[in-house]
Short mmCIF file of C-alpha atoms and ligand atoms in Angstrom, two decimals:
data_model
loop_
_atom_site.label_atom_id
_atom_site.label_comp_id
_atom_site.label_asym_id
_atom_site.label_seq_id
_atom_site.Cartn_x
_atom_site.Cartn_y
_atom_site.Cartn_z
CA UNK X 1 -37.98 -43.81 182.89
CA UNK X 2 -36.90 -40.24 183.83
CA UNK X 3 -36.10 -38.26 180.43
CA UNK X 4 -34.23 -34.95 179.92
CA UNK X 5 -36.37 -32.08 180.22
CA UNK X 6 -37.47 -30.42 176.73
CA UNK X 7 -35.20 -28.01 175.55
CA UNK X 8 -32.09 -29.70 177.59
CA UNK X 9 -29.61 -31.89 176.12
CA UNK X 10 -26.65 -34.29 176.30
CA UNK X 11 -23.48 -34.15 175.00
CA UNK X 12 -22.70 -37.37 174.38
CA UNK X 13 -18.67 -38.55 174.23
CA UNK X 14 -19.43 -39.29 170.61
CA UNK X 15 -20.11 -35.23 169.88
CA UNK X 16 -17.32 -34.28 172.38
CA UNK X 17 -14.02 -34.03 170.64
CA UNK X 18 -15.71 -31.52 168.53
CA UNK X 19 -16.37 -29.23 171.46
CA UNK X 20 -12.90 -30.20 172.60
CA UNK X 21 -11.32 -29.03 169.71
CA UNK X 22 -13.62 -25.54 169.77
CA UNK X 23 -12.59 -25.16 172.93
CA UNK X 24 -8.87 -25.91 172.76
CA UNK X 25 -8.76 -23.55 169.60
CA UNK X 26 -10.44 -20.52 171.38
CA UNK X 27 -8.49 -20.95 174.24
CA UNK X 28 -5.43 -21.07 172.11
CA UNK X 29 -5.90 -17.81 170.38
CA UNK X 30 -7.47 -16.39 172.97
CA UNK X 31 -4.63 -16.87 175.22
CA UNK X 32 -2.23 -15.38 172.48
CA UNK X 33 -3.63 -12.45 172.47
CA UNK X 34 -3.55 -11.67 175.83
CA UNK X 35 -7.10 -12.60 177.19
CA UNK X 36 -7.16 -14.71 180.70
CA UNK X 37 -9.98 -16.91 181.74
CA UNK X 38 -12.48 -16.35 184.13
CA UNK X 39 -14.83 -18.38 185.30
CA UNK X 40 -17.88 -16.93 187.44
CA UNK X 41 -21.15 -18.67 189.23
CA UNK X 42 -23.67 -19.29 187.28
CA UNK X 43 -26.65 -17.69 189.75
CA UNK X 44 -26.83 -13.88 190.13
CA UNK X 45 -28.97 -11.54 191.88
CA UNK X 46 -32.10 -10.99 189.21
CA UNK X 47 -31.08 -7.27 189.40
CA UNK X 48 -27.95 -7.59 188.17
CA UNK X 49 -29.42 -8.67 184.53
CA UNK X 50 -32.40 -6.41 185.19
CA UNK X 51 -30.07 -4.05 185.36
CA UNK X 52 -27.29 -4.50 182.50
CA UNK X 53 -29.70 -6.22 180.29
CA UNK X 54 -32.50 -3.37 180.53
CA UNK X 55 -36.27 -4.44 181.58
CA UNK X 56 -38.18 -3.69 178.72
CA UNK X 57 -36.45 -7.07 176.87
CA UNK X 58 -37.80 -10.48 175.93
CA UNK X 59 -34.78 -12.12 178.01
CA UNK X 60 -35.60 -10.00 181.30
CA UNK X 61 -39.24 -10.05 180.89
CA UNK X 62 -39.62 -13.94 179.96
CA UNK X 63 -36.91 -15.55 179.49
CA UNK X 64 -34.54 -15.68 182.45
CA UNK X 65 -34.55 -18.28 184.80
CA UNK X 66 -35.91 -16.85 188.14
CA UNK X 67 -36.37 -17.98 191.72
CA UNK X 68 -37.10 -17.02 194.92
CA UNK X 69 -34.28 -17.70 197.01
CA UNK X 70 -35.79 -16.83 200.73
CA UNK X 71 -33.78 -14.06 202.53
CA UNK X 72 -31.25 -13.56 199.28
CA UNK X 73 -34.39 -12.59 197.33
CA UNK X 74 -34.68 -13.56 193.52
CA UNK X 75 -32.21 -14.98 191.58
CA UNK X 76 -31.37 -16.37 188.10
CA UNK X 77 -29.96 -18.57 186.08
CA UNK X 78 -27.86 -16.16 183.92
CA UNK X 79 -29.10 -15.64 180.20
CA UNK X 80 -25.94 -14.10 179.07
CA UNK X 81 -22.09 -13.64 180.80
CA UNK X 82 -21.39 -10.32 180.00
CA UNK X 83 -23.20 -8.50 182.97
CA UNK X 84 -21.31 -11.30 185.49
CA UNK X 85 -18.20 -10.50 183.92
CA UNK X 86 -18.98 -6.90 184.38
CA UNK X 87 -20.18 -7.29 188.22
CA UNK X 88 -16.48 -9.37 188.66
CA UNK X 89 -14.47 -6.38 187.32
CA UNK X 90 -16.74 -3.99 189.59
CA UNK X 91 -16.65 -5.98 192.59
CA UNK X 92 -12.93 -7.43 192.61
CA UNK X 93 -12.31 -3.19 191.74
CA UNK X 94 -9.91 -4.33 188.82
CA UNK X 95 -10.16 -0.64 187.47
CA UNK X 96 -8.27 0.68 190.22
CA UNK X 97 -5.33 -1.83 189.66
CA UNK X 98 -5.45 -1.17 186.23
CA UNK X 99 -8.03 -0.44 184.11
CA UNK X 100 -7.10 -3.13 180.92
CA UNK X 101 -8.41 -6.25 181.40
CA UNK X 102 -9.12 -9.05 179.06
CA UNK X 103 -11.19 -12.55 180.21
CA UNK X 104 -12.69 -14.86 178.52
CA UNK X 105 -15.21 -17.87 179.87
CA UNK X 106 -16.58 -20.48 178.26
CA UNK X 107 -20.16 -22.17 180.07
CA UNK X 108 -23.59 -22.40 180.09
CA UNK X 109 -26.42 -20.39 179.81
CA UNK X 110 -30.52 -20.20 180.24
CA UNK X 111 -33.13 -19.01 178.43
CA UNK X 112 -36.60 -20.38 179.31
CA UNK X 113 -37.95 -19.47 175.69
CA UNK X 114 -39.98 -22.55 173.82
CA UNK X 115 -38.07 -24.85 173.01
CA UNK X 116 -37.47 -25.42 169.25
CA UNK X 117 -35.08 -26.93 166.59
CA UNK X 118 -31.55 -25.59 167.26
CA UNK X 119 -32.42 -24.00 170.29
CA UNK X 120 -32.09 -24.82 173.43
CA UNK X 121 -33.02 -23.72 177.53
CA UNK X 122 -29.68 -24.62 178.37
CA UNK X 123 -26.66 -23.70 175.68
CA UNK X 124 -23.01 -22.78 175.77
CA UNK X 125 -21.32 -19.81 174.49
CA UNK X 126 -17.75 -18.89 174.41
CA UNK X 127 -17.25 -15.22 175.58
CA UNK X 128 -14.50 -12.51 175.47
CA UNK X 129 -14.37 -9.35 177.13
CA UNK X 130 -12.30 -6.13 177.04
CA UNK X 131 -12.10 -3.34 179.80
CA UNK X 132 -10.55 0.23 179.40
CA UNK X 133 -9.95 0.06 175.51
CA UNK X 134 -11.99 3.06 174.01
CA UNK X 135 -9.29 2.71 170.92
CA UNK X 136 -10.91 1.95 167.75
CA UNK X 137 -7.59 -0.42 167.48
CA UNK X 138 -9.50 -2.55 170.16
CA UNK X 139 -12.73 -3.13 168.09
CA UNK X 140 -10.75 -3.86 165.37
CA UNK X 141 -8.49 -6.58 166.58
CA UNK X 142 -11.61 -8.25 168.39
CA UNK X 143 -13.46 -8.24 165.09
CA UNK X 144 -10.11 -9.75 163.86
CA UNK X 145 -9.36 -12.25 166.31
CA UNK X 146 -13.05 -13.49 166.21
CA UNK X 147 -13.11 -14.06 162.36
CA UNK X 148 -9.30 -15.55 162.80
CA UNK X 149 -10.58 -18.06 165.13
CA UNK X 150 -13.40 -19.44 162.94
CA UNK X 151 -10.49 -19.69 159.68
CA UNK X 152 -8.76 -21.66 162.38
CA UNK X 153 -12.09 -23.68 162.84
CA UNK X 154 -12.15 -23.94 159.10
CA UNK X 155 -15.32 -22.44 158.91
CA UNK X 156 -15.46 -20.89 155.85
CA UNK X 157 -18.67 -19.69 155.25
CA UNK X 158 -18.92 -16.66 157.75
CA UNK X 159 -19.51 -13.18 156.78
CA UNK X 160 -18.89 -10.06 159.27
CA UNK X 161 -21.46 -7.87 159.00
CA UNK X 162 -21.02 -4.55 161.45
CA UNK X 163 -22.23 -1.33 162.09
CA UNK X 164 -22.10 1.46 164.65
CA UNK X 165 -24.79 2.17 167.10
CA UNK X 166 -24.03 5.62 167.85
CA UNK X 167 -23.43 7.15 171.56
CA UNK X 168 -25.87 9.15 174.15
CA UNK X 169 -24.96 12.00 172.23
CA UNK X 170 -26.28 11.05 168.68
CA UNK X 171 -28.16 8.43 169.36
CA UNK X 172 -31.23 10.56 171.06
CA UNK X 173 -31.36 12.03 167.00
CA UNK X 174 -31.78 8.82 165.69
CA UNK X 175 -34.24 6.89 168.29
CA UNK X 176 -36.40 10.37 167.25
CA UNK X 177 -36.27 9.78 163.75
CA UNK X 178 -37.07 6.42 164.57
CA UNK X 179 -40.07 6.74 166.25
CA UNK X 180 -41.55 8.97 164.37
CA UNK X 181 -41.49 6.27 161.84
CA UNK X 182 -42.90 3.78 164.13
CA UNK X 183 -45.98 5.95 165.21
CA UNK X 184 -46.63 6.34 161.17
CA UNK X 185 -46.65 2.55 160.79
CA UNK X 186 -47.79 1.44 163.96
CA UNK X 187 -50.84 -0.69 162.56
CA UNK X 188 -48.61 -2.88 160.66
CA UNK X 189 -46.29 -3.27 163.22
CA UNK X 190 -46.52 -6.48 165.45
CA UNK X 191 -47.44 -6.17 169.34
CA UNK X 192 -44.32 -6.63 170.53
CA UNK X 193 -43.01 -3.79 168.50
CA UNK X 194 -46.12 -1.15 169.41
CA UNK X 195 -44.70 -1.79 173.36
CA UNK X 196 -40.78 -1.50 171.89
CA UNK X 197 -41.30 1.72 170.30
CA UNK X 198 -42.10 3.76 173.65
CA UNK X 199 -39.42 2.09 175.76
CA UNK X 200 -36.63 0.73 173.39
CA UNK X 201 -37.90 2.04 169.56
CA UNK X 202 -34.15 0.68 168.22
CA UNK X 203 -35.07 -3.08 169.05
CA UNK X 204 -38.07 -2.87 166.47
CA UNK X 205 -35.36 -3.14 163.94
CA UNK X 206 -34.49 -6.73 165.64
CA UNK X 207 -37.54 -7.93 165.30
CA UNK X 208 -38.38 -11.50 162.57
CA UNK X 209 -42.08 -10.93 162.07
CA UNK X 210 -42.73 -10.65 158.10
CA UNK X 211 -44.67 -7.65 158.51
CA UNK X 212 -42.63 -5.70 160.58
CA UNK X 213 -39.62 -6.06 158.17
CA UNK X 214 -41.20 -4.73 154.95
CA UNK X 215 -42.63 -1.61 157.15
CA UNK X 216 -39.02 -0.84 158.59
CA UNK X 217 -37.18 -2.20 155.52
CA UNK X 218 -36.84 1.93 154.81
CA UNK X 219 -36.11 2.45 158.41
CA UNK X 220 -33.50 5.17 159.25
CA UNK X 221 -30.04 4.20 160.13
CA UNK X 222 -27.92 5.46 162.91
CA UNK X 223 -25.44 5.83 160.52
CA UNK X 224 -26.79 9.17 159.14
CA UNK X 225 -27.28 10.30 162.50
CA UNK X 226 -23.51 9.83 164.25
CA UNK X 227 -21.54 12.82 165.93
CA UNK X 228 -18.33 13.44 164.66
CA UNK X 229 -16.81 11.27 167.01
CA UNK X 230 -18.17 8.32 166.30
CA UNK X 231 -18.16 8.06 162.70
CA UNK X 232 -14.41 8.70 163.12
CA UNK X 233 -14.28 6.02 165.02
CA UNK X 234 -16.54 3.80 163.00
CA UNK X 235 -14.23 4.99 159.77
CA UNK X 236 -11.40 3.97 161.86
CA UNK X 237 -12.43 0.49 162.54
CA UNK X 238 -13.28 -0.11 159.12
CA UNK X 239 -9.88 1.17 157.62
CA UNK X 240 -8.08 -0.97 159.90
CA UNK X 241 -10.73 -4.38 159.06
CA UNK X 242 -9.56 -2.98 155.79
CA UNK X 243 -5.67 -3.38 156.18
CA UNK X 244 -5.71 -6.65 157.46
CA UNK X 245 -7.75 -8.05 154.82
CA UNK X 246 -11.02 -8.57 157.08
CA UNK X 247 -13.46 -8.76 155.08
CA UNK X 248 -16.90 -7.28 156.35
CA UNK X 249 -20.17 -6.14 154.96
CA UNK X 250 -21.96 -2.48 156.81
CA UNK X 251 -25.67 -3.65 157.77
CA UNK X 252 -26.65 -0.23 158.67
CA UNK X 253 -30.02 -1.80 160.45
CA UNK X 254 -28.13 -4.24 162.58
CA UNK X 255 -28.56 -3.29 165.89
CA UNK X 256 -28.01 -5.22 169.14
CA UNK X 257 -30.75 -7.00 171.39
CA UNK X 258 -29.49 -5.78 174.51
CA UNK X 259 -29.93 -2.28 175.68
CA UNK X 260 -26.01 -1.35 176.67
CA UNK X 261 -24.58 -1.65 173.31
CA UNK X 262 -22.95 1.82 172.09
CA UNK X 263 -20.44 2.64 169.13
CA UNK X 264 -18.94 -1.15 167.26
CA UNK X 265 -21.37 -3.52 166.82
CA UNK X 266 -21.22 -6.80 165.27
CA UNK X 267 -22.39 -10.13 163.99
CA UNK X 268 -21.33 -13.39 162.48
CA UNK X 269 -23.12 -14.62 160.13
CA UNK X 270 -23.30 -17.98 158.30
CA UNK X 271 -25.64 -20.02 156.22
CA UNK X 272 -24.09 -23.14 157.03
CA UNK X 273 -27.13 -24.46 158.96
CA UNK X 274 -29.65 -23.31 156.26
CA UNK X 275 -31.15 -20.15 156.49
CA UNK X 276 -28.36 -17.05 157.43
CA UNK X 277 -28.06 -16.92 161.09
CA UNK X 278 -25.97 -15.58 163.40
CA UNK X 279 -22.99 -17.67 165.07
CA UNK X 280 -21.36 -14.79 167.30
CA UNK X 281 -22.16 -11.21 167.74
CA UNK X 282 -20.76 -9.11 169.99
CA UNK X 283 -20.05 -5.11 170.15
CA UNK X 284 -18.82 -2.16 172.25
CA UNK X 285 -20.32 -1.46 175.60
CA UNK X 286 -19.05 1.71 176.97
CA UNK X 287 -21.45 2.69 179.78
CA UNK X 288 -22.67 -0.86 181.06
CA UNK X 289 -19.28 -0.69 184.00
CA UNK X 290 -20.47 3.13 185.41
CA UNK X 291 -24.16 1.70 184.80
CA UNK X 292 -23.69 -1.07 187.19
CA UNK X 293 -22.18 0.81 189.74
CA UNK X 294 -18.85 1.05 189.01
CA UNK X 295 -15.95 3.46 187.58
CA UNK X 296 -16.87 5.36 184.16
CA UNK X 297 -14.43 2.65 181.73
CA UNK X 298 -15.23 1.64 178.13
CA UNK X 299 -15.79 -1.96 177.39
CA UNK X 300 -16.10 -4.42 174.07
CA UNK X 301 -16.86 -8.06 174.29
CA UNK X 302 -18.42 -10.56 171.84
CA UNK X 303 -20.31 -14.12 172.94
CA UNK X 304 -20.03 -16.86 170.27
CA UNK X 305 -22.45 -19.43 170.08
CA UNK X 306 -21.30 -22.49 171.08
CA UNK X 307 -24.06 -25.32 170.01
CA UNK X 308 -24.18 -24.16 166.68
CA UNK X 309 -20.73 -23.80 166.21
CA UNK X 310 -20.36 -27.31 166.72
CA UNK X 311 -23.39 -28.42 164.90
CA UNK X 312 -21.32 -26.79 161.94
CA UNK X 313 -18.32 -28.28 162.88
CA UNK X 314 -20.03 -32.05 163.02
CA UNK X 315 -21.50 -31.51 159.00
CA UNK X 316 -17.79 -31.19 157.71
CA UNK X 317 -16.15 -33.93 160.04
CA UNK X 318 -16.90 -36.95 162.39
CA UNK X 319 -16.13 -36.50 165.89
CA UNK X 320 -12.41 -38.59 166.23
CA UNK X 321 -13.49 -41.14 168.56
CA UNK X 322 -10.42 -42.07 171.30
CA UNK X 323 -8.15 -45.08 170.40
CA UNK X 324 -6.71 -47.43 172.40
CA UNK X 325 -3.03 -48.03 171.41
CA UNK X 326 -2.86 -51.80 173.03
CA UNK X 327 -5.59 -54.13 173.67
CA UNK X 328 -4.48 -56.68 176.56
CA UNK X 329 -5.57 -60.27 175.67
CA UNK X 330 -4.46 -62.64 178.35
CA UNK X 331 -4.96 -65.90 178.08
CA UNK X 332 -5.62 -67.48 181.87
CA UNK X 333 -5.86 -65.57 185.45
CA UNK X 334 -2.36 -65.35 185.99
CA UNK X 335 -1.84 -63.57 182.96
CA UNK X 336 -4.91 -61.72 183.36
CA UNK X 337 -3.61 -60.20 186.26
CA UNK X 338 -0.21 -59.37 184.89
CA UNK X 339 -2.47 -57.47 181.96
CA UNK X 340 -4.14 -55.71 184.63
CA UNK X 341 -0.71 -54.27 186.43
CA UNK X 342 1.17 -53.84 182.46
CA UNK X 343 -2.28 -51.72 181.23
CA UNK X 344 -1.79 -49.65 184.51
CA UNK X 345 1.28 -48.88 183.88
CA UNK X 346 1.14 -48.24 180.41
CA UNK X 347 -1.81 -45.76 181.04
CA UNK X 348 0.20 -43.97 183.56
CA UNK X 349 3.01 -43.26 180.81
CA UNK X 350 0.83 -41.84 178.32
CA UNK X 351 -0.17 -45.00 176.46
CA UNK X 352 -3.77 -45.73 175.86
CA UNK X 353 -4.54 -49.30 176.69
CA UNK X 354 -7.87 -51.09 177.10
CA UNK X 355 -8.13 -54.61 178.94
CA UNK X 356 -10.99 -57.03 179.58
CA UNK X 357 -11.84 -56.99 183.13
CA UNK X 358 -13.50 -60.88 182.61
CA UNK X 359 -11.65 -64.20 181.84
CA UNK X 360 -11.90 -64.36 177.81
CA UNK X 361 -10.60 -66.93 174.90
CA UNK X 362 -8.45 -65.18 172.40
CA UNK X 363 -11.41 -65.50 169.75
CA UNK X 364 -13.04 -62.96 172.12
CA UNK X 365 -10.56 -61.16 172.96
CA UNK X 366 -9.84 -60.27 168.97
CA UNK X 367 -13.16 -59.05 168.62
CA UNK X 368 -13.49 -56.31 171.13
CA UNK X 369 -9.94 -55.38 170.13
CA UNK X 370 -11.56 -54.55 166.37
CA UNK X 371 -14.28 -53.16 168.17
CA UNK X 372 -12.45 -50.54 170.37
CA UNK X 373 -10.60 -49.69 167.02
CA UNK X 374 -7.21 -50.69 168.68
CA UNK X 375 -3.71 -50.63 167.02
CA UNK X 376 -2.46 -53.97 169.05
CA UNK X 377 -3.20 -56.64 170.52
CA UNK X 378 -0.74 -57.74 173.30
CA UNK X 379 -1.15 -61.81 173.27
CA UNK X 380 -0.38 -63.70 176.13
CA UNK X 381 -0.68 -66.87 177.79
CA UNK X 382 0.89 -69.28 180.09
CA UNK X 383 3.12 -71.01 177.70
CA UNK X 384 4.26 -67.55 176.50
CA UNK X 385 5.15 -66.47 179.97
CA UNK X 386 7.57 -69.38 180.28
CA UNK X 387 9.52 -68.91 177.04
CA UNK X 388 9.72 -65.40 178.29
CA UNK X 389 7.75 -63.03 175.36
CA UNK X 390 4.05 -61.88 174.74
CA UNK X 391 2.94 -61.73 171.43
CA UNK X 392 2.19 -58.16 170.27
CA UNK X 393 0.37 -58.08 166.74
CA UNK X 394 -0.93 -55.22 164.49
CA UNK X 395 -4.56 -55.04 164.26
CA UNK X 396 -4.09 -53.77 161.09
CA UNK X 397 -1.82 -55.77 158.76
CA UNK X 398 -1.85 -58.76 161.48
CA UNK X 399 1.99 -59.06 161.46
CA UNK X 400 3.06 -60.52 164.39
CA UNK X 401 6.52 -59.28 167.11
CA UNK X 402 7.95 -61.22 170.29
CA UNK X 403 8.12 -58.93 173.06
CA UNK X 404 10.01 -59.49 176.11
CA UNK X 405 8.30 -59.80 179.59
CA UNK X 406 11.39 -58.74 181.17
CA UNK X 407 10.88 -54.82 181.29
CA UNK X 408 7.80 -55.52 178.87
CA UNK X 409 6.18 -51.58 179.54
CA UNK X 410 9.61 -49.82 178.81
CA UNK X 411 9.68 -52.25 175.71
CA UNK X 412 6.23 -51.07 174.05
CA UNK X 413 6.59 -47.51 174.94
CA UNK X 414 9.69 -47.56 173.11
CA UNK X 415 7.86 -49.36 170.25
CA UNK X 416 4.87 -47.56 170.14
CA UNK X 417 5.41 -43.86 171.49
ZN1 ZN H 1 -21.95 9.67 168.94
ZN1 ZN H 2 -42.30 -6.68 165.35
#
């Protein structure tokens, strides 16, 4: 037998509705405020994340999905959406139409880490972007819409947490401070945070390793190190969070994974699966479009994650499997086949009906009526044909009504819609 690979997994119909109803709700408010879907290929040039997502990081250096593709050179199986968003907007030269654009895309995406409990090779995230926003009023109303749409979700247990990761201005002051902080504790530091602090010192602050933590738990923050600007516009955001009731904690050490993060960032957080972790994070990107080739326009986007969003989801409430509203038992072939042309029918008007496609006794047919969870059973056999009615009965309470076969569909969609 041929298995999934490890780390891959089904979504079986049983899980789905959840992710329908995810789905349905982001696209919802999504849509309301003014965000459009895109949907992009899921292969890219290896450069492009190279690129956007910066070389010195665990997804570009082992994570990504990468091939040789003959004459188009490498490519990959993209690890994030932002930088294909990003590429879009460059290449499609959106900026020059007008500069404010909103998308959002929901799909899949690879990392090739080990595969463990909760996480997967292959998972789904829900993204939304901004272009040509350098308002505060933007990162605000993001932050907003984001926490709005897991209220919706009736996720209750989230917490915002945010900070500001400076701009190429202030930030050099703080990645100094930094690292002088790093070379004084560099034995304790793990090996993956001795390489960091040469190339990419504020990801050391990202890093889970015990001893790591307690040697950077008095680590610096940006926040003591922002120009003028930016703390205005970090003051703004949270005055406006503020005003609309958002509630949010400052985690001055919470800094981004990927390299192009600047100003707003932010972070989900929930303990609904256990230990805190993060369900969405997302921040302000100002130099990733100019970066990648393209015109010098601020950006803001957030990715939510998708699998463990619905893993939440399925503790609170079982997946609503699909009902059929009628359940054809006919008794005989001619009636069978006069089930078959009534259960068309009544599917193409919007009324879900289930039939057995083999000649059955009504004991049988009862059965798989309970079993599909129907509402009725539509009873019918030869002798009811020639006094003219079917016999529809409530699964339910039993009780039994006469229903013409003259105009017999128009009859139960009038009953039953
Ligand atoms: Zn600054
Ligand atoms: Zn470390």
């Amino acid at each position: 037998m041929i298995q999934l690979i490890k780390g891959f997994k089904d979504i079986l119909p049983e899980e789905i509705s959840l992710w329908q109803e995810i789905e349905a709700a982001a696209r919802e408010m999504f849509e309301n405020f003014g965000y459009r879907e895109i949907r992009l290929p899921i292969v890219e040039k290896s450069e492009l994340f190279a690129r956007s997502i910066g070389d010195t990081t665990d997804i570009v250096e082992k994570e990504m999905y990468t091939f040789d593709d003959g004459r188009r050179g490498l490519v990959t199986l993209r690890p994030e959406a932002t930088a294909s968003v990003v590429r879009s907007y460059i290449q499609h030269k959106m900026a020059a139409e007008d500069p404010i654009r909103k998308f959002y895309t929901i799909g899949p995406m690879f990392r090739r880490e080990r595969p463990q409990k909760g996480r997967y090779r292959q998972f789904y995230q829900i993204d939304a972007e901004v272009f040509g926003i350098a308002s505060p009023l933007i990162d605000a109303q993001i932050i907003l819409m984001l926490v709005s749409l897991f209220e919706r979700l009736e996720v209750t247990d989230v917490s915002a947490h945010i900070n500001c990761l400076g701009c190429p201005t202030c930030r050099p002051f703080f990645q100094k401070a930094l690292y002088s902080l790093l070379e004084a504790k560099k034995d304790a530091l793990c090996e993956n945070c001795v390489r960091r602090s040469e190339k990419n010192p504020l990801r050391t602050l990202d890093c889970k390793v015990p001893s790591c933590r307690e040697a950077l738990a008095e680590a610096p923050s940006i926040l003591d190190f922002l120009c003028s600007d930016c703390k205005t516009h970090f003051d703004t955001v949270k005055q406006l969070l503020d005003k609309q009731n958002i509630h949010y904690q400052v985690d001055r050490h919470l800094v981004r994974g990927l390299d192009y993060y600047t100003r707003t960032a932010f972070e989900i957080l929930t303990t609904s699966l256990g230990a805190q972790n993060a369900v969405a994070g997302g921040g302000r990107y100002d130099g990733l479009v100019q970066a990648l080739g393209g015109p010098s326009v601020p950006a803001i986007g957030f990715a939510i994650g998708f699998d463990r969003l619905a893993e939440i989801l399925s503790q609170t409430r079982t997946a609503a499997a699909k009902r059929p509203k009628i359940y054809m038992a006919p008794l005989g072939e001619t009636c069978r086949t006069l089930a078959f042309e009534w259960a068309c029918a009544l599917n193409l008007s919007g009324v879900p009906t289930e039939m057995d496609f083999e000649d059955r006794n009504l004991k049988h047919h009862m059965k798989r009526a309970d079993k599909f969870h129907a509402a009725h059973a539509l009873i019918f056999g030869d002798n009811e044909l020639t006094q003219g009615h079917a016999v529809l009965r409530n699964m339910e309470t039993r009780e039994q009504k006469e229903i013409p076969i003259v105009n017999l569909v128009t009859h139960i969609i009038n009953l039953i819609r």
